[in-house]
Amino acid sequence: MTSMSSRKWSDRWTVPTGWKSKADLGEWTHTSGKWYADEADKGIQTSEDARFYGLSAPLTKTFNSADGKDLVIQYEVKHEQKIDCGGAYIKLLPGGKKFDADKFGGDTPYAVMFGPDICGGTKRTHVILHSDKKDDNLLINKDVPCEKDQLTHLYTLVVRPDNTFEVFTDNKSVRAGKLEEEFDFLADKEIEDPSQSKPADWVEEAELEDPDVVKPEGYDDIPAEMPDPDAKKPDDWDDEDDGEWEAPTVDNPDYQGPWMPKMMPNPAYKGSWVHPMIANPDYSYDDKMHAVCSSGCTHVGFELWQVKAGTVFDNIIVTDSLAEAQAFAEETYFKKKEDEQKMFDAEKKKDDAAEAEAMGGMDDMGDMGMGGMDMGDMDMGGMDVDDDMMGDEF
């Protein structure tokens, strides 16, 4: 387990200077943020707009899916900046002694990518799991919502050896299910029979034109508009000066629109053809879908792009016990939640009052007249390892 409160947090974490240039990498700052329960309780915050952010740290103990235990990843995210576009997800990474922290980036293989991602209309909690069988990273099929306000929120993912998973936000379950139903780990159980195809004489048209109804002769010659029969040339109209007078047009009551043939039921109609299905010979159940860390996961990391910086991360834990993660949350997240909310509300009240006062000042200036000028015309320009439980806190 690790809280970022200690000034020594950077001793464990590595910024990947070999991933991006110094100009492209944003700086991490150690801060409690603008609102908090305890000023000494600090996290790490993105500090520069339109920058990439990278950071990784080793686990104190390798997590291996072969142990047949739950995988639990949990951490805190606070978007102080009213984020409009930026990621805040965490990655669980394999690599062991070969893991290159200096070059950790978007191309580095990972086992899990989990956490909020917001950009424009996209607001979701990423849940992406690696499949050894497909050698691919699989995104959950239906988006999991994320929190969008400026307060700290707790994100928890559990992947279980029975091939189920669960996502919690602030310790409330927001998605749970079977891996094979929510991710594309497996091939389809059935496929279209390749030996079958729609018969050439199969008729899918439900209606056809009635052969007994034909378009009347001269139908297309009827204009949509006609001269107004009640209109008269004005008495003062002069053809030499005004040109030849033409009566205004009105809708033609005899016009019935473009000809539409009358339809009738098709006696040969057989309905929509449905391709026969057969069992997929390539389908097989994979009881190791949960084993995202089959070769051992040894690091966690952030690899992000943020248009608008200001996100604070803290209290990361990787463990095999949901109970341990929840107990850690009681000591950290839930302990500060109420007081942080109070400070946020107080700061917002101050900001609202200052804004109202500023607007009032502008109204007063308008009332002064500004020498006859209307204002409307102006352009106002620490680590702890439990040997009995695989628990890693950051």
PDB file of C-alpha atoms in Angstrom, residues 5 12 79-80 89 91 104 108 115 128 134 138 169 209 223 239 247 283 285 291 294 314 321 324-326 337:
ATOM      1  CA  SER A   5       1.737  11.858   1.561  1.00  0.00           C
ATOM      2  CA  ARG A  12       9.878   4.761  -5.400  1.00  0.00           C
ATOM      3  CA  HIS A  79     -10.217  16.137 -10.832  1.00  0.00           C
ATOM      4  CA  GLU A  80      -9.848  19.586  -9.279  1.00  0.00           C
ATOM      5  CA  TYR A  89      -6.351   5.535 -15.493  1.00  0.00           C
ATOM      6  CA  LYS A  91      -1.955   0.314 -15.492  1.00  0.00           C
ATOM      7  CA  PHE A 104       7.600   3.152 -19.894  1.00  0.00           C
ATOM      8  CA  THR A 108       4.650  -0.854 -22.983  1.00  0.00           C
ATOM      9  CA  GLY A 115      -9.804   4.088 -14.336  1.00  0.00           C
ATOM     10  CA  ILE A 128      -9.224  -3.233 -20.296  1.00  0.00           C
ATOM     11  CA  LYS A 134      -5.791 -13.695 -28.176  1.00  0.00           C
ATOM     12  CA  LEU A 138      -9.784  -6.331 -24.531  1.00  0.00           C
ATOM     13  CA  THR A 169     -16.909   3.538  -7.366  1.00  0.00           C
ATOM     14  CA  GLU A 209     -46.617  -2.644 -57.895  1.00  0.00           C
ATOM     15  CA  PRO A 223     -48.377  21.645 -63.052  1.00  0.00           C
ATOM     16  CA  ASP A 239     -46.739  47.134 -70.392  1.00  0.00           C
ATOM     17  CA  ALA A 247     -50.777  36.793 -63.022  1.00  0.00           C
ATOM     18  CA  TYR A 283     -14.991 -22.085 -29.894  1.00  0.00           C
ATOM     19  CA  TYR A 285     -14.107 -22.135 -23.103  1.00  0.00           C
ATOM     20  CA  ALA A 291      -5.234 -14.791 -15.578  1.00  0.00           C
ATOM     21  CA  SER A 294      -0.005 -15.240 -15.972  1.00  0.00           C
ATOM     22  CA  ASP A 314      -3.356   8.955  -4.068  1.00  0.00           C
ATOM     23  CA  SER A 321      -8.188  -9.294  -0.882  1.00  0.00           C
ATOM     24  CA  GLU A 324      -8.064  -5.510   2.713  1.00  0.00           C
ATOM     25  CA  ALA A 325      -8.650  -2.863   0.035  1.00  0.00           C
ATOM     26  CA  GLN A 326     -11.908  -1.787   1.659  1.00  0.00           C
ATOM     27  CA  LYS A 337     -14.423  12.419   2.430  1.00  0.00           C
TER      28      LYS A 337
END
